[in-house]
Coordinates of C-alpha atoms and ligand atoms in Angstrom, one line a residue:
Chain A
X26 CA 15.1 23.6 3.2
X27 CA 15.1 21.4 0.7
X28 CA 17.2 17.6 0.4
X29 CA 18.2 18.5 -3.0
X30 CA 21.7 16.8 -3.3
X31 CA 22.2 17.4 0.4
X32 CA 22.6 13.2 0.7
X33 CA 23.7 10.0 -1.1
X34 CA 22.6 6.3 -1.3
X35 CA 25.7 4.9 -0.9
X36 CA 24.8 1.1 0.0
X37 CA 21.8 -1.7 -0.5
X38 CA 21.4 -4.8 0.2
X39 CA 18.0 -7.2 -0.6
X40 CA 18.3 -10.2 1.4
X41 CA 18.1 -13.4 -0.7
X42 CA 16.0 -15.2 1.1
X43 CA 12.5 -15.8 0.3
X44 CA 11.6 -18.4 2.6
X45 CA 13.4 -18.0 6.7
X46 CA 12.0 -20.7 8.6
X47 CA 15.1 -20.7 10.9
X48 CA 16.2 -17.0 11.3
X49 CA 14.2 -14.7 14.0
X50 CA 13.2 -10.9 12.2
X51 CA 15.8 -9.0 14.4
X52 CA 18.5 -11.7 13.0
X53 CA 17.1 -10.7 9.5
X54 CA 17.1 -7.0 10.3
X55 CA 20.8 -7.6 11.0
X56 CA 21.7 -9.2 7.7
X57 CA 20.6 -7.3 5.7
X58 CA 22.3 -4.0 7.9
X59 CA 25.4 -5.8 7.6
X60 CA 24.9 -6.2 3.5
X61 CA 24.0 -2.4 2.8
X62 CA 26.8 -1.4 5.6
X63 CA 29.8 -3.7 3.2
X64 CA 28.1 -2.7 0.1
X65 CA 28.7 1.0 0.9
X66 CA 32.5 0.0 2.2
X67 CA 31.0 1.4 5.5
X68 CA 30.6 -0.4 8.7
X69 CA 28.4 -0.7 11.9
X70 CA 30.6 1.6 14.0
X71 CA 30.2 4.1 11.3
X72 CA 26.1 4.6 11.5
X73 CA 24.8 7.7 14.0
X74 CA 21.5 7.3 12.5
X75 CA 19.0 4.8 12.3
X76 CA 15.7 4.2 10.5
X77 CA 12.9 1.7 10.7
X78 CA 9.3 0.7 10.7
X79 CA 6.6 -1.5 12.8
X80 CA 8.2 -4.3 11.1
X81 CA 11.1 -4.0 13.5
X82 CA 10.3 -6.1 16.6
X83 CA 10.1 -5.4 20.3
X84 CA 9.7 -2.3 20.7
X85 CA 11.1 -0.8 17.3
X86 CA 14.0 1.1 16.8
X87 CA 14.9 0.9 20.4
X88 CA 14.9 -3.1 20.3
X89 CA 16.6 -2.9 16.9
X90 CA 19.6 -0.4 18.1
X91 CA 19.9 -2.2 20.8
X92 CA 20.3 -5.6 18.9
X93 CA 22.7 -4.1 16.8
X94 CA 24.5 -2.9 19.3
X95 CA 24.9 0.8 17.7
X96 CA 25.5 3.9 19.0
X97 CA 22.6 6.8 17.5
X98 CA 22.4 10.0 17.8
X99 CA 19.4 10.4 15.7
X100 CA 16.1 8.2 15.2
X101 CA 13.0 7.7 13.0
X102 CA 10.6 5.4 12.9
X103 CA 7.4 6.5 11.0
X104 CA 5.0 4.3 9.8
X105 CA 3.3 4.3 6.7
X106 CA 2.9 0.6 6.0
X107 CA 4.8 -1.0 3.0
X108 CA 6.1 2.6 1.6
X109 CA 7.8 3.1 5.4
X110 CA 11.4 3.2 3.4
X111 CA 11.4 5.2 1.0
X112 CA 10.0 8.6 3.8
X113 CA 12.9 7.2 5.5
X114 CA 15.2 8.1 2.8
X115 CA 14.0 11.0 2.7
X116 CA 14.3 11.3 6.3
X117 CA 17.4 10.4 6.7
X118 CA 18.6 13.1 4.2
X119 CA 16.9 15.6 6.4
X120 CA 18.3 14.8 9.1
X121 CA 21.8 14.8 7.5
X122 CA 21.3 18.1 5.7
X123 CA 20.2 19.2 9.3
X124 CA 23.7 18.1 10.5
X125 CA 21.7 15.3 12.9
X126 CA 23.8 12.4 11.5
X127 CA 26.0 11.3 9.0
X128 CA 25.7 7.5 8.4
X129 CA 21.3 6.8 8.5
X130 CA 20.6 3.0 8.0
X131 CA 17.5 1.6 7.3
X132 CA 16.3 -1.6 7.5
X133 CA 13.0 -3.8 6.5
X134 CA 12.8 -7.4 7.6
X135 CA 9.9 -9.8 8.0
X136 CA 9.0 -13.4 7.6
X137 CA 5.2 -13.6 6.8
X138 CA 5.8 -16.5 4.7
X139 CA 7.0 -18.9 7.4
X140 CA 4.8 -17.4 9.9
X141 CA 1.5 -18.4 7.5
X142 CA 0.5 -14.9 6.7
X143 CA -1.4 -13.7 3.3
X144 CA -3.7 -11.0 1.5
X145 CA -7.1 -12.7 1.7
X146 CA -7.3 -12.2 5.5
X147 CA -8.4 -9.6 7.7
X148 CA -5.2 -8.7 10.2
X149 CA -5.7 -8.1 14.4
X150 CA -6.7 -4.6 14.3
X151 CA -6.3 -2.5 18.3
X152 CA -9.8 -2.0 19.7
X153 CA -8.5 1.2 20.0
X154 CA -8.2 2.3 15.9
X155 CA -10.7 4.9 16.0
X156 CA -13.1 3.4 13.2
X157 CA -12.2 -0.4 14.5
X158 CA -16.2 -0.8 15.2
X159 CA -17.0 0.5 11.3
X160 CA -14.1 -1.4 9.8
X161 CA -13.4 -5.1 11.7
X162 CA -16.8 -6.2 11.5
X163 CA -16.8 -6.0 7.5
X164 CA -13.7 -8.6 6.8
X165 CA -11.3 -6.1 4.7
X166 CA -8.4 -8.7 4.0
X167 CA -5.8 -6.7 1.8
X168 CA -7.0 -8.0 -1.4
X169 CA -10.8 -7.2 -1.2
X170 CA -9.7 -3.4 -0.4
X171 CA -7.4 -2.9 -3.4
X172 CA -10.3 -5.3 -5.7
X173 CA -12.8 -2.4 -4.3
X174 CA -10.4 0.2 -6.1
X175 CA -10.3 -1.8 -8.9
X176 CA -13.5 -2.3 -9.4
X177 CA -14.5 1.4 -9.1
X178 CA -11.3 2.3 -11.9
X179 CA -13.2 -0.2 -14.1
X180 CA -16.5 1.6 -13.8
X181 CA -15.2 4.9 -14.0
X182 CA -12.6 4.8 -16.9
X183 CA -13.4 1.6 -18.3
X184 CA -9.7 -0.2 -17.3
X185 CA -9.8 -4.2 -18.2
X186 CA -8.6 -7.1 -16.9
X187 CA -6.2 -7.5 -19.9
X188 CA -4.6 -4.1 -18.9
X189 CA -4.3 -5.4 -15.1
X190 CA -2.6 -8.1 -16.7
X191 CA 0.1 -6.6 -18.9
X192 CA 1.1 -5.0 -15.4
X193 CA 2.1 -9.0 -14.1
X194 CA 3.4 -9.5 -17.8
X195 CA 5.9 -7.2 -17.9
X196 CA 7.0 -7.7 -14.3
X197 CA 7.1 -11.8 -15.2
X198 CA 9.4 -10.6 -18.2
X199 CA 12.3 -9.0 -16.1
X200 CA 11.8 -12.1 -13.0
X201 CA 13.0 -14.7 -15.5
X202 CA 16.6 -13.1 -14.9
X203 CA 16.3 -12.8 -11.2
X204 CA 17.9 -16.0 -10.0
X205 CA 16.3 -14.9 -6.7
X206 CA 12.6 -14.4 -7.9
X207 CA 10.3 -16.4 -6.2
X208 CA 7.9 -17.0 -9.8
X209 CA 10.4 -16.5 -12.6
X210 CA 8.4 -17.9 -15.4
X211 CA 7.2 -15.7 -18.0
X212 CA 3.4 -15.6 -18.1
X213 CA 0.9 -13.9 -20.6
X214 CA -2.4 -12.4 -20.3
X215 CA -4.2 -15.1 -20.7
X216 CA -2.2 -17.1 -17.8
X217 CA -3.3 -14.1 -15.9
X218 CA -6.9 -14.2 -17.0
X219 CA -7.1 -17.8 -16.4
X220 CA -5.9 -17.3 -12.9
X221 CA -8.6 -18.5 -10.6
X222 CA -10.4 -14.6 -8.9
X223 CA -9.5 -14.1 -5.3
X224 CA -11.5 -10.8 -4.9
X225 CA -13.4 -9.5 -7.9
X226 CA -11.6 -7.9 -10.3
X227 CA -8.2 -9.5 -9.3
X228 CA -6.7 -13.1 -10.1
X229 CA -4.1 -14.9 -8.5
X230 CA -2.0 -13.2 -10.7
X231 CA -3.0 -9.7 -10.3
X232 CA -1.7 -10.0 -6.6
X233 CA 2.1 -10.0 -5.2
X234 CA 4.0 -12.7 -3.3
X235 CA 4.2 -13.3 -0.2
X236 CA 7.6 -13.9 0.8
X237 CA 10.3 -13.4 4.4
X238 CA 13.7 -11.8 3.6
X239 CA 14.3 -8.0 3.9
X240 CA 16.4 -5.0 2.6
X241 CA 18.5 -2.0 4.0
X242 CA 19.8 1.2 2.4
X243 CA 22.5 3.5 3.8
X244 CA 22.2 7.1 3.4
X245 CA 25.4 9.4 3.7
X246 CA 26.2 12.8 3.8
X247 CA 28.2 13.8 0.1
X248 CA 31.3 14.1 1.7
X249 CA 31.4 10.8 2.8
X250 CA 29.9 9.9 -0.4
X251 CA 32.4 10.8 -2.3
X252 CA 35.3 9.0 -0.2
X253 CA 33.8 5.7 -0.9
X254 CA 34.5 3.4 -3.9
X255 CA 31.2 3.2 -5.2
X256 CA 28.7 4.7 -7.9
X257 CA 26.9 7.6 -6.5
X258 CA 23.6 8.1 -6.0
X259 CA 22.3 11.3 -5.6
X260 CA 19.3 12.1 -3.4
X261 CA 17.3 15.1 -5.4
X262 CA 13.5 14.8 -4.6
X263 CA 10.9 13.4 -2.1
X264 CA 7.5 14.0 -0.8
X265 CA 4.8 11.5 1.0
X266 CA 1.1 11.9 1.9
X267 CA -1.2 10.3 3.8
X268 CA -4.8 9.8 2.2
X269 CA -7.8 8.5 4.2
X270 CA -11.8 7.9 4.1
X271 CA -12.1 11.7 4.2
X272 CA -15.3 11.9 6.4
X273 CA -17.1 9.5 4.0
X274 CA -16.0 11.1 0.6
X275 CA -14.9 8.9 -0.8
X276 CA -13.0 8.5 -4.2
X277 CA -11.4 5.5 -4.6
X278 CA -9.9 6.4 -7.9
X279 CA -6.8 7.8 -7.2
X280 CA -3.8 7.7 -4.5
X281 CA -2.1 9.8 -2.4
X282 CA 0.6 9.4 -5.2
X283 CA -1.4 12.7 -6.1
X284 CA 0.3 14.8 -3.4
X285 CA 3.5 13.2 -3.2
X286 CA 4.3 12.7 -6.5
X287 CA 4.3 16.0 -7.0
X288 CA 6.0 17.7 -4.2
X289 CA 9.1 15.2 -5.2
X290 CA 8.9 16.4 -9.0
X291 CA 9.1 20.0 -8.1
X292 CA 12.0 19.2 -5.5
X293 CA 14.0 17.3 -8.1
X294 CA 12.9 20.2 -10.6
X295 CA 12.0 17.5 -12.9
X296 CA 9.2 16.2 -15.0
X297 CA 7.4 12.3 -15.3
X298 CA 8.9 12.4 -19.0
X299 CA 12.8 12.9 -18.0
X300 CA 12.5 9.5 -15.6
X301 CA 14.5 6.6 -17.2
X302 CA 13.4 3.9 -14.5
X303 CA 10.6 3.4 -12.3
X304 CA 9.8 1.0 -9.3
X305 CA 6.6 1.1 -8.5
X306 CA 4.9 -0.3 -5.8
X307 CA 3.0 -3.5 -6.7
X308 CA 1.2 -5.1 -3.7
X309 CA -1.4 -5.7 -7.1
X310 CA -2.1 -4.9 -10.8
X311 CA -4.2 -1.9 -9.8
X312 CA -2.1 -0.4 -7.8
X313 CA 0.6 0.3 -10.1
X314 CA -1.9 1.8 -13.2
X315 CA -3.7 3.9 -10.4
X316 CA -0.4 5.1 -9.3
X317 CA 1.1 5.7 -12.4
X318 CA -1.7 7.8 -13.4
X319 CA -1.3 9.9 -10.2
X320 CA 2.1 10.4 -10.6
X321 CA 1.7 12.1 -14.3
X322 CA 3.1 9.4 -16.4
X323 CA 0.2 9.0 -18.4
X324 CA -3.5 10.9 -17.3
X325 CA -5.7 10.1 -15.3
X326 CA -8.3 7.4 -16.1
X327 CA -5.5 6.2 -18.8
X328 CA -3.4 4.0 -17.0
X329 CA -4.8 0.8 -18.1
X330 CA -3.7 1.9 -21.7
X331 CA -0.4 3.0 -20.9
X332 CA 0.3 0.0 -19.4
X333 CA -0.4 -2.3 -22.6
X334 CA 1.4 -4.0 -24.9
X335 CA 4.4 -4.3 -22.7
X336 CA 4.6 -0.5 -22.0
X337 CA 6.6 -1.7 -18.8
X338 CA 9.0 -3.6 -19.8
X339 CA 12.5 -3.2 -20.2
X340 CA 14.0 -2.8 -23.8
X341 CA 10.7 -2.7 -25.1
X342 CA 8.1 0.0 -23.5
X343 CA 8.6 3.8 -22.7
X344 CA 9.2 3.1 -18.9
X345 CA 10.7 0.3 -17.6
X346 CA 9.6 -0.8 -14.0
X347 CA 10.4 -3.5 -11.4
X348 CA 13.4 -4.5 -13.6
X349 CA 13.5 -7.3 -10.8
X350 CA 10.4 -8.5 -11.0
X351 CA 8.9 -6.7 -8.2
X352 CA 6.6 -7.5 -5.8
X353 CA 4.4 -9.7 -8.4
X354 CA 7.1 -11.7 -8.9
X355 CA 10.5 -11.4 -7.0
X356 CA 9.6 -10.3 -3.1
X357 CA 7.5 -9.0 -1.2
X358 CA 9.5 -9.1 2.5
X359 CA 6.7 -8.5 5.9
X360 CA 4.1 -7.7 3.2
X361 CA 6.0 -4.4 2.2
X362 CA 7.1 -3.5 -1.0
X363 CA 9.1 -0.2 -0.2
X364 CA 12.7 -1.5 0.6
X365 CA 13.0 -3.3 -2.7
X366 CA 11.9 -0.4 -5.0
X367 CA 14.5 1.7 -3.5
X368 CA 17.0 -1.2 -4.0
X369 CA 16.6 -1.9 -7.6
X370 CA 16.7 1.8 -8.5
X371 CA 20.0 2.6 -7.2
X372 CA 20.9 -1.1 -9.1
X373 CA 19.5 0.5 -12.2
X374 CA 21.4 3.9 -11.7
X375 CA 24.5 2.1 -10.5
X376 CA 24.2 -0.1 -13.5
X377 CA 23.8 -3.0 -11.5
X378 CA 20.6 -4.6 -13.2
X379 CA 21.0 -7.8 -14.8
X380 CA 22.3 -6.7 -18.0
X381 CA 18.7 -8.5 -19.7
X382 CA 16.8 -5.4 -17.8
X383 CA 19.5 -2.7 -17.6
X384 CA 18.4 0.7 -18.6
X385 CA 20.4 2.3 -20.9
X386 CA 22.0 5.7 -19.9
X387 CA 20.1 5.1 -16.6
X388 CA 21.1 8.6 -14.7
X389 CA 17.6 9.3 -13.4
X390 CA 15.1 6.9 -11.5
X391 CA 12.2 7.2 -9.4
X392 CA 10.8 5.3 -6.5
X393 CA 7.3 5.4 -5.3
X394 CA 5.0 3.1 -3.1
X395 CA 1.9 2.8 -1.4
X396 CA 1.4 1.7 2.3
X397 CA -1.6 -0.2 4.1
X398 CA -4.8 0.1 2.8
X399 CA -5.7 1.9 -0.6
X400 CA -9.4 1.7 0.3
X401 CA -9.2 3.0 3.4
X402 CA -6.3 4.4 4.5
X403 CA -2.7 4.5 2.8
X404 CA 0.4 6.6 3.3
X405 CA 2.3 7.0 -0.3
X406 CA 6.0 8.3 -0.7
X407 CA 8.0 9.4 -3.8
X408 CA 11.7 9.5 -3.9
X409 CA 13.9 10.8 -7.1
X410 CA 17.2 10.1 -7.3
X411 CA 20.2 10.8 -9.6
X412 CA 23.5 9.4 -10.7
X413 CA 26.8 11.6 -10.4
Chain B
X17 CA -25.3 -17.5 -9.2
X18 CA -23.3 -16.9 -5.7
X19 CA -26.2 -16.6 -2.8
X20 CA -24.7 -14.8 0.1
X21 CA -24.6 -17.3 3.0
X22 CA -24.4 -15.6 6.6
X23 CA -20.8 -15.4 7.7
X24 CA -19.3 -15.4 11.0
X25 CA -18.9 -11.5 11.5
X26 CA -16.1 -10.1 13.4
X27 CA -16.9 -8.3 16.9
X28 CA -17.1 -4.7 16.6
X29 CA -15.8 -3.5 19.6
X30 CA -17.7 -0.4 20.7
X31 CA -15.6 2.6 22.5
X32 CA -16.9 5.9 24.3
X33 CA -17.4 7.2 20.7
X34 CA -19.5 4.6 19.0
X35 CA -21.4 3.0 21.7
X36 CA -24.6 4.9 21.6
X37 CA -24.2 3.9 17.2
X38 CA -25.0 0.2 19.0
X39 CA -27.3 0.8 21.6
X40 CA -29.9 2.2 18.9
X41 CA -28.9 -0.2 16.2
X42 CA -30.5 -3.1 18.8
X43 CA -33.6 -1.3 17.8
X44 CA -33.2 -1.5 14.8
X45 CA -32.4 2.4 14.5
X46 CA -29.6 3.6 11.7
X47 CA -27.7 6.5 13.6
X48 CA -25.3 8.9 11.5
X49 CA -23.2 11.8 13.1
X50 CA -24.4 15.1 11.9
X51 CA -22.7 18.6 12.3
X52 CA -24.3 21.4 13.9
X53 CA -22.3 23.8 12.6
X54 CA -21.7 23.2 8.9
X55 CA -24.4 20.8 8.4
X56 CA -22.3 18.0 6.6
X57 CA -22.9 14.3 8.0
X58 CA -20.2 12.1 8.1
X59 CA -19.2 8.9 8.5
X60 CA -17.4 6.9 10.5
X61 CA -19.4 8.6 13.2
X62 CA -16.9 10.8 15.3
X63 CA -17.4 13.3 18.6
X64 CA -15.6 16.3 16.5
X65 CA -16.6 17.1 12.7
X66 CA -13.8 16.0 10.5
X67 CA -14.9 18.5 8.1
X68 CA -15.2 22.0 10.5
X69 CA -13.9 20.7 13.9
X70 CA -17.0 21.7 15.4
X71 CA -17.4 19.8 18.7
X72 CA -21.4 20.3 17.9
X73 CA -22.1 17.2 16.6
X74 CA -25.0 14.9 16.9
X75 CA -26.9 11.7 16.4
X76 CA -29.2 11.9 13.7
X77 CA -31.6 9.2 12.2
X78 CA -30.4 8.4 8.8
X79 CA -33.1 6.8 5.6
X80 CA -31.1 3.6 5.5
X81 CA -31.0 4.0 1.9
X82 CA -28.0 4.5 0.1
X83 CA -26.3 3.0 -3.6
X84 CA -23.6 0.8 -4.0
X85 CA -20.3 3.1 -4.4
X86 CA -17.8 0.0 -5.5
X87 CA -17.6 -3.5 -4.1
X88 CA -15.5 -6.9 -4.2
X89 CA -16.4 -10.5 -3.9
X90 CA -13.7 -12.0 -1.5
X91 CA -14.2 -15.6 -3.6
X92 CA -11.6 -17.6 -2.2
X93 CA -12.7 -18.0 0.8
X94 CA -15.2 -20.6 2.5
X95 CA -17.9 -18.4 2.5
X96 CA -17.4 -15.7 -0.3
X97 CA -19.2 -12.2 0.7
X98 CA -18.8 -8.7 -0.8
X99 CA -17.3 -5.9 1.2
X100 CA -18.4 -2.4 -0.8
X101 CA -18.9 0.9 0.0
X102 CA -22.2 2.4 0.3
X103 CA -23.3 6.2 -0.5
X104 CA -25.8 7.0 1.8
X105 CA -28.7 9.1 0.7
X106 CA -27.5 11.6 3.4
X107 CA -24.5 11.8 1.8
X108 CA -21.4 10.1 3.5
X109 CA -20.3 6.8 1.9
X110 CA -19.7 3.7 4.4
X111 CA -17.7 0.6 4.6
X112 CA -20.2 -2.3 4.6
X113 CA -21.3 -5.7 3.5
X114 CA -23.7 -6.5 0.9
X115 CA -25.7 -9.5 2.0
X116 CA -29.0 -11.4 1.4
X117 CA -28.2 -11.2 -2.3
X118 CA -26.7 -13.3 -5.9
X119 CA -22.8 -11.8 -5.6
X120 CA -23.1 -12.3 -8.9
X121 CA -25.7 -10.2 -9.7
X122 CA -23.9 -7.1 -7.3
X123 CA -23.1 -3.8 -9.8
X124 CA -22.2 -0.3 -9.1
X125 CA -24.4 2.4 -8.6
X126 CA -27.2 -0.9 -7.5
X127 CA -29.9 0.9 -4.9
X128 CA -29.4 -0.7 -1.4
X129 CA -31.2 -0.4 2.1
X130 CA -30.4 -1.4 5.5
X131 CA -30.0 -4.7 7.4
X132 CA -28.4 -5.1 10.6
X133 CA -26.8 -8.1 11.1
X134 CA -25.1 -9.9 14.4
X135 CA -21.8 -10.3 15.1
X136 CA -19.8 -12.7 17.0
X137 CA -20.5 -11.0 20.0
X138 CA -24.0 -10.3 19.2
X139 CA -23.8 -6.6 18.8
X140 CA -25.8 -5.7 15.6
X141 CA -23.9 -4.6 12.8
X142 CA -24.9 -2.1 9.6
X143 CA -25.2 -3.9 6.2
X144 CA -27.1 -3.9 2.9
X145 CA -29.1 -5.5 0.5
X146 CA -30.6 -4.7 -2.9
X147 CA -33.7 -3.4 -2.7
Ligands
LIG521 ZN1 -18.8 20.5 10.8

């Protein structure tokens, strides 16, 4: 069965905080519920279905209805790191086209900031993780991991650090009208260049914020839709994939973008070319020319060219991305990017950018992300969505 | 001109599945899980082949020689050090460290050999160095 127009996006909400010293993550979980709830004119009595990831405390979505105090008849919470949110939107509009809810909310909150958390070190891993002994002992941070995949891209297909580069660029170019962003100062390549290397290839620059705040999204089923007061966007294409060490063969080259990118196309029964908008996953420079590449924008081996001379930006470049700066420069909430690329592509479609990024004639947009570790192991999920 | 320093190295902690990995690295033995069935080694080492699902797998003495697949120099921290991975000879690339070595001097496709190397807990741990 496929989703194909079977649900809506009919609210958002990014939290704008950036910093949450005084707010506890389930607090944060419920702000930002509350925002995408009044955005879509909908409220908490409405929601039958919930959706969340291991960011959610306690013990997940069970602490997190509870919390809430909602009443569920359907539940999700698969995890597949920073990318968790956009499956879920895809999830949810199963389950809706299934007839297992009618209102799915989904929420992302996280305070890594405050709590001291960043790339360059290795996180608690359970002695349990099945390659624990062959992965602790070697110190992969989150930054060495993706450099590793970096590095390998620049062998193979000769990418440069002044590509990397043009990715932080362009995404510095649409932060300076985020009065939210956390860096909203335009930088160039050189600024990035002259960043100091955290993990070979990759500068300070080359790597996203770290930053608390979160996000929610509320999926609907169309005839609700179409009873609210608000822009709709139209669900029309999904797929996620999970891509892993493979038994030692090892190509760290491309993404599972390869699988899911696809699989959403052919659901949407569109191509790469008729996309007006992109948020793409930026945990770093790399990630987004690797996954670019993987989703057919440009071929393979070629993303560091594509990505150019301001290839990205918005009112100059064929594919505008992360009109709000991203994760490079806006947010990065818990140290996942997902939430907010769904956000700012139903802003885009909506045409609720800032007017400085706004996409013209924005009717189709597409957001993709990475989770956890590229190197090793990373989920990936596509999502293309339309405006009525 | 970076020279490797030895770093405090995280425990491994050994489970029904690795432990006998362990007990021969302590002498200085390089162990990689072979398949029976369909021949392929792999890595990391696992009880049932990832490739066939063959539960005819076994412990097998592996070269300790291998060539460095990709790595990264973790720079900003107080003792840099260069996670890569490493294509065995046998075939299966590994996670690893390169140590005893200029991180500076580190490229892809470099020939590398064995070097266990103790961590916290004193269990010995598979890493490289140029050759
Ligand atoms: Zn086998």
């Amino acid at each position: 069965m496929s989703i194909k127009g079977k649900a809506y996006i009919a609210g958002v909400f990014e939290h704008p905080t950036r910093k949450a010293p005084d707010k506890s993550i389930a607090q944060l979980h419920a702000e930002v519920a509350d925002g995408a709830l009044a955005d879509a004119g909908l409220s908490r009595a409405d929601v039958d279905g919930y959706f969340c990831a291991a960011d959610a405390p306690g013990f997940g979505a069970s602490s997190m209805v509870d919390y809430l105090n909602l009443k569920v008849r359907h539940v999700d919470s698969t995890e597949l790191g920073g990318c968790s949110y956009i499956a879920h939107v895809a999830h949810a509009a199963q389950a809706i086209a299934a007839g297992k809810c009618n209102v799915a909310l989904v929420t992302l909150a996280g305070r890594p900031r405050s709590e001291g958390h960043s790339g360059t070190m290795a996180r608690p891993r359970d002695p349990n993780q099945p390659d624990q002994p062959w992965e602790h002992p070697y110190g992969v941070a989150t930054v060495n991991g993706y450099g590793m995949c970096a590095m390998r891209h620049m062998y193979q297909y000769g990418t440069t650090s002044e590509q990397l580069a043009w990715v932080k660029v362009a995404a510095s170019h649409h932060a300076q009208h985020n009065p939210n962003a956390m860096l909203r100062d335009v930088v160039t390549v050189e600024d990035v260049l002259n960043s100091p290397i955290i993990s070979d290839p990759l500068h300070r620059l080359d790597c996203c914020v770290v930053s608390d705040g979160g996000g929610a999204v509320v999926v609907v089923r169309p005839e609700i839709a179409k009873s609210l007061e608000r822009p709709r966007v139209k669900i029309i294409g999904a797929g996620e994939a999970i891509k892993h060490q493979n038994g030692g063969d090892i190509d760290l080259t491309y993404s599972a973008a390869v699988w899911s990118g696809p699989a959403a196309f052919a659901e949407a029964g569109v191509k790469p070319a008729d996309i007006k908008y992109a948020s793409i996953y930026d945990s770093f420079t790399i990630t987004v020319i690797i996954q670019l590449e993987d989703l057919g924008f440009c071929e393979k081996g070629k993303g560091g060219r594509f990505v150019a001379d301001g290839n990205l930006i918005s009112g100059v470049g064929k594919l505008p991305f992360n009109t709000d700066g991203g994760g490079l420069c806006n947010n990065h909430p818990s140290n996942r990017g997902g939430m907010t690329k769904v956000i700012e592509a139903v802003r885009q479609l909506r045409g609720e950018a800032h007017p400085a990024v706004q996409v013209k004639n924005c009717d189709l947009a597409l957001a993709h992300g990475t989770g956890l570790q590229l190197a090793t192991r990373h989920g990936a999920a596509t999502l293309i969505l339309e405006r009525e | 001109m970076l020279m490797a320093k030895d770093r405090k190295i995280p425990a491994p902690t050994p489970g029904i599945e690795s432990q006998p990995f362990f007990d021969a690295a302590k002498e200085s033995r390089f162990l990689i899980r072979k398949c029976r069935a369909c021949g392929r080694a792999h890595w990391y080492p696992r009880a049932i082949c990832p490739f066939c699902a063959s539960a005819d797998t076994a412990w097998v003495e592996a070269s300790g020689k291998g060539t460095i697949y990709a790595y990264s120099v973790m720079r900003r921290v107080p003792e840099p050090f260069a996670l890569a991975y490493v294509t065995l000879a046998e075939g299966p690339t590994m996670l690893t460290n390169i140590v005893d070595c200029d991180l500076d001097a580190l490229r892809i496709g470099q020939a590398v050999e064995i070097v266990f190397k103790p961590a916290e807990n004193g269990l010995p741990v598979p890493m490289f160095k140029p050759v």
